[in-house]
JSON list of C-alpha atoms and ligand atoms in Angstrom, two decimals:
[
{"chain": "A", "resi": 235, "resn": "MET", "atom": "CA", "xyz": [26.19, 18.09, 18.27]},
{"chain": "A", "resi": 236, "resn": "ALA", "atom": "CA", "xyz": [22.87, 19.58, 19.29]},
{"chain": "A", "resi": 237, "resn": "PHE", "atom": "CA", "xyz": [21.97, 20.05, 22.94]},
{"chain": "A", "resi": 238, "resn": "GLN", "atom": "CA", "xyz": [19.72, 17.32, 24.32]},
{"chain": "A", "resi": 239, "resn": "LEU", "atom": "CA", "xyz": [16.79, 17.65, 26.69]},
{"chain": "A", "resi": 240, "resn": "PRO", "atom": "CA", "xyz": [17.91, 15.61, 29.71]},
{"chain": "A", "resi": 241, "resn": "ALA", "atom": "CA", "xyz": [15.48, 13.03, 31.08]},
{"chain": "A", "resi": 242, "resn": "LEU", "atom": "CA", "xyz": [13.89, 14.07, 34.36]},
{"chain": "A", "resi": 243, "resn": "PRO", "atom": "CA", "xyz": [15.88, 12.09, 36.98]},
{"chain": "A", "resi": 244, "resn": "TYR", "atom": "CA", "xyz": [12.70, 11.06, 38.86]},
{"chain": "A", "resi": 245, "resn": "ALA", "atom": "CA", "xyz": [8.99, 10.57, 38.18]},
{"chain": "A", "resi": 246, "resn": "PHE", "atom": "CA", "xyz": [6.66, 13.52, 37.54]},
{"chain": "A", "resi": 247, "resn": "THR", "atom": "CA", "xyz": [4.92, 12.60, 40.82]},
{"chain": "A", "resi": 248, "resn": "ALA", "atom": "CA", "xyz": [8.16, 12.43, 42.83]},
{"chain": "A", "resi": 249, "resn": "LEU", "atom": "CA", "xyz": [8.02, 15.96, 44.27]},
{"chain": "A", "resi": 250, "resn": "GLU", "atom": "CA", "xyz": [4.37, 15.87, 45.33]},
{"chain": "A", "resi": 251, "resn": "PRO", "atom": "CA", "xyz": [2.74, 17.41, 47.28]},
{"chain": "A", "resi": 252, "resn": "HIS", "atom": "CA", "xyz": [5.25, 20.27, 47.06]},
{"chain": "A", "resi": 253, "resn": "ILE", "atom": "CA", "xyz": [5.35, 20.38, 43.25]},
{"chain": "A", "resi": 254, "resn": "ASP", "atom": "CA", "xyz": [2.50, 18.62, 41.49]},
{"chain": "A", "resi": 255, "resn": "ALA", "atom": "CA", "xyz": [2.95, 16.05, 38.70]},
{"chain": "A", "resi": 256, "resn": "ARG", "atom": "CA", "xyz": [1.07, 18.02, 36.04]},
{"chain": "A", "resi": 257, "resn": "THR", "atom": "CA", "xyz": [3.28, 21.07, 36.58]},
{"chain": "A", "resi": 258, "resn": "MET", "atom": "CA", "xyz": [6.39, 18.89, 36.39]},
{"chain": "A", "resi": 259, "resn": "GLU", "atom": "CA", "xyz": [5.22, 17.23, 33.18]},
{"chain": "A", "resi": 260, "resn": "ILE", "atom": "CA", "xyz": [4.39, 20.46, 31.35]},
{"chain": "A", "resi": 261, "resn": "HIS", "atom": "CA", "xyz": [7.46, 22.22, 32.75]},
{"chain": "A", "resi": 262, "resn": "HIS", "atom": "CA", "xyz": [9.90, 19.51, 31.59]},
{"chain": "A", "resi": 263, "resn": "ASP", "atom": "CA", "xyz": [8.24, 18.11, 28.47]},
{"chain": "A", "resi": 264, "resn": "LYS", "atom": "CA", "xyz": [6.96, 21.40, 27.04]},
{"chain": "A", "resi": 265, "resn": "HIS", "atom": "CA", "xyz": [8.85, 24.39, 28.49]},
{"chain": "A", "resi": 266, "resn": "HIS", "atom": "CA", "xyz": [12.32, 22.86, 28.89]},
{"chain": "A", "resi": 267, "resn": "ALA", "atom": "CA", "xyz": [11.94, 21.01, 25.58]},
{"chain": "A", "resi": 268, "resn": "ALA", "atom": "CA", "xyz": [11.08, 24.29, 23.83]},
{"chain": "A", "resi": 269, "resn": "TYR", "atom": "CA", "xyz": [14.11, 26.11, 25.29]},
{"chain": "A", "resi": 270, "resn": "THR", "atom": "CA", "xyz": [16.32, 23.23, 24.14]},
{"chain": "A", "resi": 271, "resn": "ASN", "atom": "CA", "xyz": [14.90, 23.15, 20.59]},
{"chain": "A", "resi": 272, "resn": "ASN", "atom": "CA", "xyz": [14.95, 26.92, 20.26]},
{"chain": "A", "resi": 273, "resn": "LEU", "atom": "CA", "xyz": [18.57, 27.06, 21.46]},
{"chain": "A", "resi": 274, "resn": "ASN", "atom": "CA", "xyz": [19.57, 24.46, 18.89]},
{"chain": "A", "resi": 275, "resn": "ASN", "atom": "CA", "xyz": [17.75, 26.35, 16.13]},
{"chain": "A", "resi": 276, "resn": "ALA", "atom": "CA", "xyz": [19.33, 29.65, 17.19]},
{"chain": "A", "resi": 277, "resn": "ILE", "atom": "CA", "xyz": [22.92, 28.35, 17.04]},
{"chain": "A", "resi": 278, "resn": "ALA", "atom": "CA", "xyz": [22.52, 26.05, 14.02]},
{"chain": "A", "resi": 279, "resn": "GLY", "atom": "CA", "xyz": [25.11, 26.88, 11.39]},
{"chain": "A", "resi": 280, "resn": "THR", "atom": "CA", "xyz": [27.02, 29.29, 13.66]},
{"chain": "A", "resi": 281, "resn": "GLU", "atom": "CA", "xyz": [30.38, 29.00, 15.42]},
{"chain": "A", "resi": 282, "resn": "TRP", "atom": "CA", "xyz": [28.49, 28.47, 18.70]},
{"chain": "A", "resi": 283, "resn": "GLU", "atom": "CA", "xyz": [27.18, 25.10, 17.57]},
{"chain": "A", "resi": 284, "resn": "SER", "atom": "CA", "xyz": [30.39, 23.37, 18.68]},
{"chain": "A", "resi": 285, "resn": "LYS", "atom": "CA", "xyz": [30.71, 25.18, 22.04]},
{"chain": "A", "resi": 286, "resn": "THR", "atom": "CA", "xyz": [29.66, 24.12, 25.52]},
{"chain": "A", "resi": 287, "resn": "ILE", "atom": "CA", "xyz": [26.64, 25.78, 27.09]},
{"chain": "A", "resi": 288, "resn": "GLU", "atom": "CA", "xyz": [28.97, 27.43, 29.63]},
{"chain": "A", "resi": 289, "resn": "GLU", "atom": "CA", "xyz": [31.06, 28.96, 26.79]},
{"chain": "A", "resi": 290, "resn": "ILE", "atom": "CA", "xyz": [27.90, 30.21, 25.11]},
{"chain": "A", "resi": 291, "resn": "LEU", "atom": "CA", "xyz": [26.56, 31.79, 28.32]},
{"chain": "A", "resi": 292, "resn": "ALA", "atom": "CA", "xyz": [29.90, 33.48, 29.05]},
{"chain": "A", "resi": 293, "resn": "ASN", "atom": "CA", "xyz": [29.74, 35.21, 25.64]},
{"chain": "A", "resi": 294, "resn": "VAL", "atom": "CA", "xyz": [26.02, 35.72, 25.36]},
{"chain": "A", "resi": 295, "resn": "SER", "atom": "CA", "xyz": [26.17, 39.51, 24.89]},
{"chain": "A", "resi": 296, "resn": "LYS", "atom": "CA", "xyz": [27.96, 38.91, 21.57]},
{"chain": "A", "resi": 297, "resn": "ILE", "atom": "CA", "xyz": [25.43, 36.39, 20.25]},
{"chain": "A", "resi": 298, "resn": "SER", "atom": "CA", "xyz": [21.67, 37.09, 20.14]},
{"chain": "A", "resi": 299, "resn": "MET", "atom": "CA", "xyz": [18.59, 37.48, 22.32]},
{"chain": "A", "resi": 300, "resn": "PRO", "atom": "CA", "xyz": [17.21, 34.05, 21.26]},
{"chain": "A", "resi": 301, "resn": "VAL", "atom": "CA", "xyz": [20.46, 32.44, 22.45]},
{"chain": "A", "resi": 302, "resn": "ARG", "atom": "CA", "xyz": [20.40, 34.43, 25.69]},
{"chain": "A", "resi": 303, "resn": "ASN", "atom": "CA", "xyz": [16.78, 33.46, 26.41]},
{"chain": "A", "resi": 304, "resn": "ASN", "atom": "CA", "xyz": [16.88, 29.83, 25.28]},
{"chain": "A", "resi": 305, "resn": "GLY", "atom": "CA", "xyz": [20.48, 29.07, 26.27]},
{"chain": "A", "resi": 306, "resn": "GLY", "atom": "CA", "xyz": [19.61, 30.36, 29.74]},
{"chain": "A", "resi": 307, "resn": "GLY", "atom": "CA", "xyz": [16.39, 28.35, 29.74]},
{"chain": "A", "resi": 308, "resn": "PHE", "atom": "CA", "xyz": [18.26, 25.20, 28.72]},
{"chain": "A", "resi": 309, "resn": "TYR", "atom": "CA", "xyz": [20.97, 25.56, 31.38]},
{"chain": "A", "resi": 310, "resn": "ASN", "atom": "CA", "xyz": [18.71, 26.81, 34.19]},
{"chain": "A", "resi": 311, "resn": "HIS", "atom": "CA", "xyz": [16.23, 23.94, 33.93]},
{"chain": "A", "resi": 312, "resn": "ASN", "atom": "CA", "xyz": [19.01, 21.33, 33.70]},
{"chain": "A", "resi": 313, "resn": "LEU", "atom": "CA", "xyz": [20.22, 22.63, 37.05]},
{"chain": "A", "resi": 314, "resn": "PHE", "atom": "CA", "xyz": [16.72, 22.93, 38.52]},
{"chain": "A", "resi": 315, "resn": "TRP", "atom": "CA", "xyz": [15.80, 19.25, 37.95]},
{"chain": "A", "resi": 316, "resn": "GLU", "atom": "CA", "xyz": [19.15, 18.14, 39.33]},
{"chain": "A", "resi": 317, "resn": "ILE", "atom": "CA", "xyz": [19.03, 20.05, 42.60]},
{"chain": "A", "resi": 318, "resn": "MET", "atom": "CA", "xyz": [15.59, 18.73, 43.56]},
{"chain": "A", "resi": 319, "resn": "GLY", "atom": "CA", "xyz": [14.57, 15.20, 44.48]},
{"chain": "A", "resi": 320, "resn": "PRO", "atom": "CA", "xyz": [12.01, 13.04, 46.24]},
{"chain": "A", "resi": 321, "resn": "ASN", "atom": "CA", "xyz": [14.19, 12.65, 49.35]},
{"chain": "A", "resi": 322, "resn": "GLY", "atom": "CA", "xyz": [15.01, 16.32, 49.56]},
{"chain": "A", "resi": 323, "resn": "GLY", "atom": "CA", "xyz": [14.70, 18.84, 52.33]},
{"chain": "A", "resi": 324, "resn": "GLY", "atom": "CA", "xyz": [16.59, 19.26, 55.56]},
{"chain": "A", "resi": 325, "resn": "ALA", "atom": "CA", "xyz": [19.79, 21.27, 55.65]},
{"chain": "A", "resi": 326, "resn": "PRO", "atom": "CA", "xyz": [23.31, 20.89, 54.29]},
{"chain": "A", "resi": 327, "resn": "THR", "atom": "CA", "xyz": [26.22, 19.85, 56.50]},
{"chain": "A", "resi": 328, "resn": "GLY", "atom": "CA", "xyz": [30.00, 20.09, 56.45]},
{"chain": "A", "resi": 329, "resn": "ASP", "atom": "CA", "xyz": [31.88, 22.68, 54.40]},
{"chain": "A", "resi": 330, "resn": "LEU", "atom": "CA", "xyz": [28.76, 23.99, 52.67]},
{"chain": "A", "resi": 331, "resn": "MET", "atom": "CA", "xyz": [26.99, 24.70, 55.96]},
{"chain": "A", "resi": 332, "resn": "ALA", "atom": "CA", "xyz": [30.20, 26.27, 57.30]},
{"chain": "A", "resi": 333, "resn": "ALA", "atom": "CA", "xyz": [30.32, 28.55, 54.24]},
{"chain": "A", "resi": 334, "resn": "ILE", "atom": "CA", "xyz": [26.65, 29.47, 54.72]},
{"chain": "A", "resi": 335, "resn": "GLU", "atom": "CA", "xyz": [27.51, 30.48, 58.28]},
{"chain": "A", "resi": 336, "resn": "THR", "atom": "CA", "xyz": [30.61, 32.44, 57.26]},
{"chain": "A", "resi": 337, "resn": "HIS", "atom": "CA", "xyz": [29.31, 34.22, 54.15]},
{"chain": "A", "resi": 338, "resn": "LEU", "atom": "CA", "xyz": [25.54, 34.35, 54.57]},
{"chain": "A", "resi": 339, "resn": "GLY", "atom": "CA", "xyz": [25.00, 34.78, 58.30]},
{"chain": "A", "resi": 340, "resn": "GLY", "atom": "CA", "xyz": [23.82, 31.23, 59.01]},
{"chain": "A", "resi": 341, "resn": "TRP", "atom": "CA", "xyz": [21.11, 28.82, 57.93]},
{"chain": "A", "resi": 342, "resn": "GLU", "atom": "CA", "xyz": [18.04, 30.85, 58.97]},
{"chain": "A", "resi": 343, "resn": "LYS", "atom": "CA", "xyz": [19.46, 34.02, 57.48]},
{"chain": "A", "resi": 344, "resn": "PHE", "atom": "CA", "xyz": [20.25, 32.19, 54.23]},
{"chain": "A", "resi": 345, "resn": "LYS", "atom": "CA", "xyz": [16.70, 30.83, 53.97]},
{"chain": "A", "resi": 346, "resn": "GLU", "atom": "CA", "xyz": [15.36, 34.32, 54.57]},
{"chain": "A", "resi": 347, "resn": "SER", "atom": "CA", "xyz": [17.56, 36.01, 51.98]},
{"chain": "A", "resi": 348, "resn": "PHE", "atom": "CA", "xyz": [17.04, 33.29, 49.35]},
{"chain": "A", "resi": 349, "resn": "SER", "atom": "CA", "xyz": [13.26, 33.40, 49.87]},
{"chain": "A", "resi": 350, "resn": "ASN", "atom": "CA", "xyz": [13.36, 37.17, 49.72]},
{"chain": "A", "resi": 351, "resn": "ALA", "atom": "CA", "xyz": [15.32, 37.10, 46.44]},
{"chain": "A", "resi": 352, "resn": "ALA", "atom": "CA", "xyz": [12.74, 34.71, 44.98]},
{"chain": "A", "resi": 353, "resn": "THR", "atom": "CA", "xyz": [9.73, 36.65, 46.30]},
{"chain": "A", "resi": 354, "resn": "THR", "atom": "CA", "xyz": [10.90, 40.08, 45.20]},
{"chain": "A", "resi": 355, "resn": "ARG", "atom": "CA", "xyz": [12.05, 39.12, 41.69]},
{"chain": "A", "resi": 356, "resn": "PHE", "atom": "CA", "xyz": [9.40, 41.08, 39.78]},
{"chain": "A", "resi": 357, "resn": "GLY", "atom": "CA", "xyz": [7.80, 39.17, 36.92]},
{"chain": "A", "resi": 358, "resn": "SER", "atom": "CA", "xyz": [9.67, 36.09, 35.73]},
{"chain": "A", "resi": 359, "resn": "GLY", "atom": "CA", "xyz": [13.13, 34.98, 36.76]},
{"chain": "A", "resi": 360, "resn": "TRP", "atom": "CA", "xyz": [15.28, 32.91, 39.07]},
{"chain": "A", "resi": 361, "resn": "ALA", "atom": "CA", "xyz": [16.73, 33.07, 42.59]},
{"chain": "A", "resi": 362, "resn": "TRP", "atom": "CA", "xyz": [20.26, 31.72, 42.98]},
{"chain": "A", "resi": 363, "resn": "LEU", "atom": "CA", "xyz": [22.81, 30.54, 45.49]},
{"chain": "A", "resi": 364, "resn": "ILE", "atom": "CA", "xyz": [26.16, 30.96, 43.78]},
{"chain": "A", "resi": 365, "resn": "VAL", "atom": "CA", "xyz": [29.88, 30.61, 44.38]},
{"chain": "A", "resi": 366, "resn": "THR", "atom": "CA", "xyz": [31.46, 33.94, 43.35]},
{"chain": "A", "resi": 367, "resn": "PRO", "atom": "CA", "xyz": [34.81, 34.17, 41.52]},
{"chain": "A", "resi": 368, "resn": "ASP", "atom": "CA", "xyz": [36.51, 34.91, 44.88]},
{"chain": "A", "resi": 369, "resn": "LYS", "atom": "CA", "xyz": [35.03, 31.65, 46.29]},
{"chain": "A", "resi": 370, "resn": "LYS", "atom": "CA", "xyz": [32.33, 33.11, 48.48]},
{"chain": "A", "resi": 371, "resn": "LEU", "atom": "CA", "xyz": [28.68, 32.17, 48.64]},
{"chain": "A", "resi": 372, "resn": "ALA", "atom": "CA", "xyz": [26.16, 34.78, 47.53]},
{"chain": "A", "resi": 373, "resn": "VAL", "atom": "CA", "xyz": [22.40, 34.94, 47.06]},
{"chain": "A", "resi": 374, "resn": "THR", "atom": "CA", "xyz": [21.09, 36.82, 44.05]},
{"chain": "A", "resi": 375, "resn": "SER", "atom": "CA", "xyz": [18.37, 36.77, 41.41]},
{"chain": "A", "resi": 376, "resn": "THR", "atom": "CA", "xyz": [18.14, 37.33, 37.67]},
{"chain": "A", "resi": 377, "resn": "PRO", "atom": "CA", "xyz": [15.28, 38.27, 35.34]},
{"chain": "A", "resi": 378, "resn": "ASN", "atom": "CA", "xyz": [13.77, 36.04, 32.63]},
{"chain": "A", "resi": 379, "resn": "GLN", "atom": "CA", "xyz": [16.12, 33.15, 31.77]},
{"chain": "A", "resi": 380, "resn": "ASP", "atom": "CA", "xyz": [19.32, 35.02, 32.60]},
{"chain": "A", "resi": 381, "resn": "ASN", "atom": "CA", "xyz": [21.80, 33.49, 35.03]},
{"chain": "A", "resi": 382, "resn": "THR", "atom": "CA", "xyz": [25.04, 34.34, 36.80]},
{"chain": "A", "resi": 383, "resn": "LEU", "atom": "CA", "xyz": [27.24, 32.61, 34.22]},
{"chain": "A", "resi": 384, "resn": "MET", "atom": "CA", "xyz": [26.25, 35.19, 31.60]},
{"chain": "A", "resi": 385, "resn": "ASP", "atom": "CA", "xyz": [28.64, 38.03, 30.77]},
{"chain": "A", "resi": 386, "resn": "ILE", "atom": "CA", "xyz": [25.71, 40.44, 31.10]},
{"chain": "A", "resi": 387, "resn": "ALA", "atom": "CA", "xyz": [24.95, 39.42, 34.73]},
{"chain": "A", "resi": 388, "resn": "ASP", "atom": "CA", "xyz": [25.35, 42.12, 37.41]},
{"chain": "A", "resi": 389, "resn": "VAL", "atom": "CA", "xyz": [26.45, 39.50, 39.95]},
{"chain": "A", "resi": 390, "resn": "LYS", "atom": "CA", "xyz": [28.55, 36.68, 38.52]},
{"chain": "A", "resi": 391, "resn": "GLY", "atom": "CA", "xyz": [29.35, 33.23, 39.81]},
{"chain": "A", "resi": 392, "resn": "THR", "atom": "CA", "xyz": [28.68, 29.51, 39.50]},
{"chain": "A", "resi": 393, "resn": "PRO", "atom": "CA", "xyz": [25.09, 28.60, 40.40]},
{"chain": "A", "resi": 394, "resn": "ILE", "atom": "CA", "xyz": [24.83, 25.72, 42.87]},
{"chain": "A", "resi": 395, "resn": "LEU", "atom": "CA", "xyz": [21.11, 26.13, 43.68]},
{"chain": "A", "resi": 396, "resn": "GLY", "atom": "CA", "xyz": [18.42, 27.80, 41.61]},
{"chain": "A", "resi": 397, "resn": "LEU", "atom": "CA", "xyz": [14.70, 28.38, 41.98]},
{"chain": "A", "resi": 398, "resn": "ASP", "atom": "CA", "xyz": [12.46, 29.04, 38.99]},
{"chain": "A", "resi": 399, "resn": "VAL", "atom": "CA", "xyz": [9.89, 31.70, 39.88]},
{"chain": "A", "resi": 400, "resn": "TRP", "atom": "CA", "xyz": [8.22, 31.92, 36.48]},
{"chain": "A", "resi": 401, "resn": "GLU", "atom": "CA", "xyz": [4.47, 31.42, 36.91]},
{"chain": "A", "resi": 402, "resn": "HIS", "atom": "CA", "xyz": [4.71, 28.29, 34.75]},
{"chain": "A", "resi": 403, "resn": "ALA", "atom": "CA", "xyz": [6.69, 26.72, 37.61]},
{"chain": "A", "resi": 404, "resn": "TYR", "atom": "CA", "xyz": [3.91, 27.00, 40.19]},
{"chain": "A", "resi": 405, "resn": "TYR", "atom": "CA", "xyz": [0.66, 28.49, 38.88]},
{"chain": "A", "resi": 406, "resn": "LEU", "atom": "CA", "xyz": [-1.41, 25.28, 38.52]},
{"chain": "A", "resi": 407, "resn": "ASN", "atom": "CA", "xyz": [-0.98, 24.42, 42.19]},
{"chain": "A", "resi": 408, "resn": "TYR", "atom": "CA", "xyz": [-0.24, 27.75, 43.87]},
{"chain": "A", "resi": 409, "resn": "GLN", "atom": "CA", "xyz": [-1.83, 30.36, 41.56]},
{"chain": "A", "resi": 410, "resn": "ASN", "atom": "CA", "xyz": [-0.72, 33.77, 42.85]},
{"chain": "A", "resi": 411, "resn": "ARG", "atom": "CA", "xyz": [0.81, 32.36, 46.06]},
{"chain": "A", "resi": 412, "resn": "ARG", "atom": "CA", "xyz": [4.47, 32.48, 45.05]},
{"chain": "A", "resi": 413, "resn": "PRO", "atom": "CA", "xyz": [5.63, 32.62, 48.72]},
{"chain": "A", "resi": 414, "resn": "ASP", "atom": "CA", "xyz": [3.92, 29.25, 49.42]},
{"chain": "A", "resi": 415, "resn": "TYR", "atom": "CA", "xyz": [5.72, 27.69, 46.45]},
{"chain": "A", "resi": 416, "resn": "ILE", "atom": "CA", "xyz": [9.03, 29.12, 47.69]},
{"chain": "A", "resi": 417, "resn": "SER", "atom": "CA", "xyz": [8.62, 27.64, 51.17]},
{"chain": "A", "resi": 418, "resn": "ALA", "atom": "CA", "xyz": [7.56, 24.29, 49.66]},
{"chain": "A", "resi": 419, "resn": "PHE", "atom": "CA", "xyz": [10.72, 24.29, 47.52]},
{"chain": "A", "resi": 420, "resn": "PHE", "atom": "CA", "xyz": [12.86, 23.88, 50.66]},
{"chain": "A", "resi": 421, "resn": "ASN", "atom": "CA", "xyz": [11.24, 20.43, 51.13]},
{"chain": "A", "resi": 422, "resn": "VAL", "atom": "CA", "xyz": [12.54, 19.14, 47.82]},
{"chain": "A", "resi": 423, "resn": "ILE", "atom": "CA", "xyz": [16.11, 20.51, 47.67]},
{"chain": "A", "resi": 424, "resn": "ASN", "atom": "CA", "xyz": [18.63, 17.69, 47.19]},
{"chain": "A", "resi": 425, "resn": "TRP", "atom": "CA", "xyz": [21.48, 19.02, 49.33]},
{"chain": "A", "resi": 426, "resn": "ASP", "atom": "CA", "xyz": [23.80, 16.16, 48.30]},
{"chain": "A", "resi": 427, "resn": "VAL", "atom": "CA", "xyz": [23.73, 17.47, 44.73]},
{"chain": "A", "resi": 428, "resn": "VAL", "atom": "CA", "xyz": [24.09, 21.10, 45.84]},
{"chain": "A", "resi": 429, "resn": "THR", "atom": "CA", "xyz": [27.06, 20.09, 48.03]},
{"chain": "A", "resi": 430, "resn": "ALA", "atom": "CA", "xyz": [28.74, 18.33, 45.10]},
{"chain": "A", "resi": 431, "resn": "LYS", "atom": "CA", "xyz": [28.28, 21.48, 42.99]},
{"chain": "A", "resi": 432, "resn": "PHE", "atom": "CA", "xyz": [29.65, 23.60, 45.85]},
{"chain": "A", "resi": 433, "resn": "ASN", "atom": "CA", "xyz": [32.74, 21.39, 46.20]},
{"chain": "A", "resi": 434, "resn": "SER", "atom": "CA", "xyz": [33.39, 21.50, 42.48]},
{"chain": "A", "resi": 435, "resn": "ALA", "atom": "CA", "xyz": [32.93, 25.30, 42.27]},
{"chain": "A", "resi": 436, "resn": "MET", "atom": "CA", "xyz": [35.33, 25.82, 45.23]},
{"chain": "A", "resi": 437, "resn": "LYS", "atom": "CA", "xyz": [38.18, 23.96, 43.50]},
{"chain": "B", "resi": 770, "resn": "MN", "atom": "MN1", "xyz": [10.72, 27.15, 34.02]}
]
């Protein structure tokens, strides 16, 4: 069963003015579609065809660069669309906020370290908020389409929030102003979805 490009769970215009409709359309319909197709082509006829994306990512060092790049691209964008939304922004509450206070020094400190991870990722990549194997929150970043589920990752864990800092994610609207895109991102984070991912990763 080939991997399917998921439908965007809201309209291309839904995240405006923070992320413009044209960027969303190209990003989902062209970039994410290409990662999905290329992943399917790269695993066609191999043992990995019948595995979950998580199983593939956990073994990616044994497979191939096309699977690492496109499997990462497939998974990362699935997560990215999910954790944003038109009624996003604000701050989390409950156990997630308590964990941010305990493990990351509080809300302001978290925003600073996440933004810093996204700003300082040289070239293309992602910033992440993850739950580590010992059930702590951590902020990290990865190059290209790598992520923290991959066996090759320096810092491993379950991503619950991710920010795409490839230029294709922001260039039409923000050009070279990556920091402006990063601060705008905080207005579209769907903390209900991130909280559900946190709760599931903590089990
Ligand atoms: Mn992207």
